Amino acid sequence: MKTKNQKLKAKKQDGFELARRKHNEECYELLFMTGAHVVAGRPASGKTSIAIGLITDCIFTEYPIAYVSLDMEKKSFFERLSKAVPPSYISKAITSKRFLYSEEKEVTKLLPYLQSLRENGTKAVIIDFIQLLQVNGKALDTDSLVAILSAFALKNQMSIVLLCQWANFSKDVYPFAQTIHILRKETKK
């Protein structure tokens, strides 16, 4: 029996080949590791591109994933995703509930939503720009948010990949995050 990674490397769909950069390869494993995993970088360093690459991989391998977008409008996100994945595959993943999309910013509403996802089989979540999450309408520091989400992920046996702007990242995150991946170079546009 092939592992998910072997299936992923062997997959070609409708002429779309999976061509991931080194960061995507390293971050892909985070989807299978319980806990909170921080991916931090400067603006335009490729954080959202990594998220789209991970979602693409999950859609092609039929691995359930949820994406919480706090920075990009839904239309813009799906335009970017459809450049990597044929729209028919995106529709199929949404219909079969293997890909779920949310824009929930309130942690007190987000955690019950993530709990329901977990109960229905989703084990991996990407939150795009953790610093935009709020608790009771107020912004919290990144360290506190990572601590809350890490405890939730460990309790519920989930992987939560947290994208974070470098300016909002601090060394105080280290005790709470299971993995920290720092993007050092800006991508060329």
XYZ file of C-alpha atoms in Angstrom:
189
model
C 0.000 0.000 0.000
C 1.337 3.422 -0.964
C 1.742 6.159 1.628
C 0.094 9.560 1.112
C 3.468 11.015 0.116
C 4.054 8.265 -2.470
C 0.559 8.797 -3.895
C 1.193 12.523 -4.000
C 4.453 12.196 -5.905
C 2.875 9.786 -8.384
C -0.261 11.899 -9.042
C -0.893 13.792 -12.253
C -4.378 15.129 -12.869
C -5.679 16.719 -16.089
C -2.211 17.867 -17.087
C -1.567 19.543 -13.719
C 1.681 18.291 -12.249
C 2.511 18.842 -8.629
C 5.545 21.068 -8.627
C 6.230 22.196 -5.103
C 9.100 24.261 -3.890
C 11.347 23.104 -1.070
C 9.227 24.942 1.530
C 6.097 23.076 0.447
C 7.867 19.731 0.805
C 8.968 20.608 4.328
C 5.587 22.046 5.312
C 3.580 19.162 3.809
C 4.645 16.876 6.652
C 3.172 19.354 9.158
C -0.316 18.360 8.007
C 0.203 14.924 9.571
C 1.786 16.066 12.832
C -0.494 16.804 15.797
C -0.149 20.314 17.247
C 0.249 23.930 16.181
C 2.886 24.659 13.559
C 3.935 28.243 12.829
C 5.082 29.313 9.357
C 6.421 32.865 9.698
C 7.779 35.190 7.060
C 7.975 38.722 5.814
C 5.353 40.082 3.406
C 5.609 38.437 -0.031
C 7.772 35.585 1.303
C 5.361 32.912 0.053
C 3.234 32.028 3.102
C -0.081 31.992 1.238
C 1.563 30.274 -1.735
C 2.664 27.509 0.622
C -0.905 27.248 1.940
C -2.258 26.965 -1.601
C 0.368 24.328 -2.390
C -0.616 22.313 0.682
C -4.314 22.584 -0.171
C -3.540 21.525 -3.744
C -1.704 18.456 -2.462
C -4.601 17.596 -0.158
C -7.184 17.963 -2.923
C -5.215 15.678 -5.262
C -4.642 13.046 -2.563
C -8.189 13.392 -1.158
C -6.895 14.285 2.313
C -9.468 16.405 4.217
C -8.308 19.954 5.035
C -9.843 23.231 6.154
C -8.561 26.695 5.310
C -9.360 29.753 7.413
C -8.662 32.885 5.378
C -8.432 36.071 7.382
C -6.399 38.108 4.923
C -7.668 37.405 1.415
C -11.181 37.716 0.020
C -12.869 34.449 -0.931
C -12.982 35.296 -4.646
C -9.262 36.134 -4.745
C -8.377 32.977 -2.854
C -10.329 30.713 -5.201
C -8.837 32.478 -8.246
C -5.352 31.674 -6.928
C -6.307 28.115 -6.038
C -7.838 27.477 -9.463
C -4.455 28.288 -11.045
C -3.070 25.217 -9.267
C -6.089 22.910 -9.241
C -8.691 22.336 -11.979
C -12.026 23.862 -10.869
C -13.743 20.465 -11.224
C -11.413 19.044 -8.554
C -12.048 21.993 -6.256
C -15.824 21.531 -6.658
C -15.550 17.808 -5.990
C -13.458 18.416 -2.841
C -15.942 21.007 -1.553
C -18.966 18.831 -2.334
C -17.431 15.821 -0.592
C -16.400 18.053 2.357
C -12.716 17.231 1.923
C -11.947 20.933 1.500
C -13.648 23.477 3.741
C -13.224 27.240 3.650
C -13.975 29.752 6.409
C -13.400 33.421 7.152
C -14.210 33.214 10.875
C -12.019 35.680 12.826
C -13.514 35.175 16.293
C -11.657 32.475 18.254
C -14.721 31.753 20.432
C -16.626 30.778 17.239
C -13.656 29.282 15.393
C -12.807 26.633 18.006
C -16.311 25.036 18.012
C -16.207 25.092 14.188
C -12.827 23.324 14.199
C -14.162 20.836 16.781
C -17.063 19.963 14.451
C -14.613 19.534 11.557
C -12.513 17.158 13.632
C -15.587 15.133 14.591
C -16.333 14.794 10.865
C -12.838 13.568 9.977
C -10.837 16.699 9.149
C -7.447 16.525 10.866
C -5.606 19.434 9.211
C -6.347 23.171 9.242
C -4.442 26.132 7.847
C -5.087 29.558 9.359
C -3.839 32.301 7.082
C -2.571 35.129 9.218
C -3.052 34.250 12.841
C -2.486 37.867 13.907
C -5.932 38.764 12.500
C -7.752 36.420 14.901
C -9.717 38.054 17.706
C -11.057 37.054 21.099
C -14.324 38.789 21.978
C -13.673 41.371 19.263
C -10.186 42.262 20.503
C -6.815 41.390 19.020
C -4.575 39.130 21.086
C -0.812 38.816 20.874
C 0.456 36.036 18.624
C 2.001 34.144 21.556
C -1.371 33.832 23.320
C -3.117 32.773 20.103
C -0.490 30.103 19.415
C -0.866 28.834 23.002
C -4.681 28.604 22.662
C -4.564 26.897 19.268
C -1.738 24.558 20.279
C -3.662 23.325 23.329
C -6.758 22.866 21.154
C -4.821 20.972 18.451
C -3.150 18.639 20.951
C -6.415 17.933 22.780
C -8.245 17.178 19.518
C -5.398 15.342 17.753
C -5.305 17.876 14.903
C -2.649 19.669 12.917
C -3.107 23.426 12.748
C -0.695 25.291 10.476
C -0.553 28.955 11.487
C 0.712 31.483 8.968
C 2.175 34.558 10.606
C 3.784 37.817 9.531
C 7.396 37.997 10.664
C 6.732 41.316 12.449
C 4.160 39.555 14.675
C 6.438 36.641 15.510
C 8.334 36.496 18.775
C 10.520 33.995 20.588
C 7.775 33.657 23.210
C 5.962 31.407 20.701
C 8.611 28.673 21.014
C 7.219 26.950 24.154
C 3.760 26.601 22.564
C 4.354 25.688 18.913
C 5.280 22.135 18.029
C 7.132 23.304 14.885
C 8.349 26.686 13.668
C 9.268 27.164 10.012
C 10.713 30.550 9.054
C 10.748 31.766 5.454
C 13.868 33.828 4.990
C 13.721 34.948 1.367
C 11.143 37.008 -0.434
C 9.618 35.418 -3.498
C 9.938 37.103 -6.876
C 6.727 38.278 -8.466
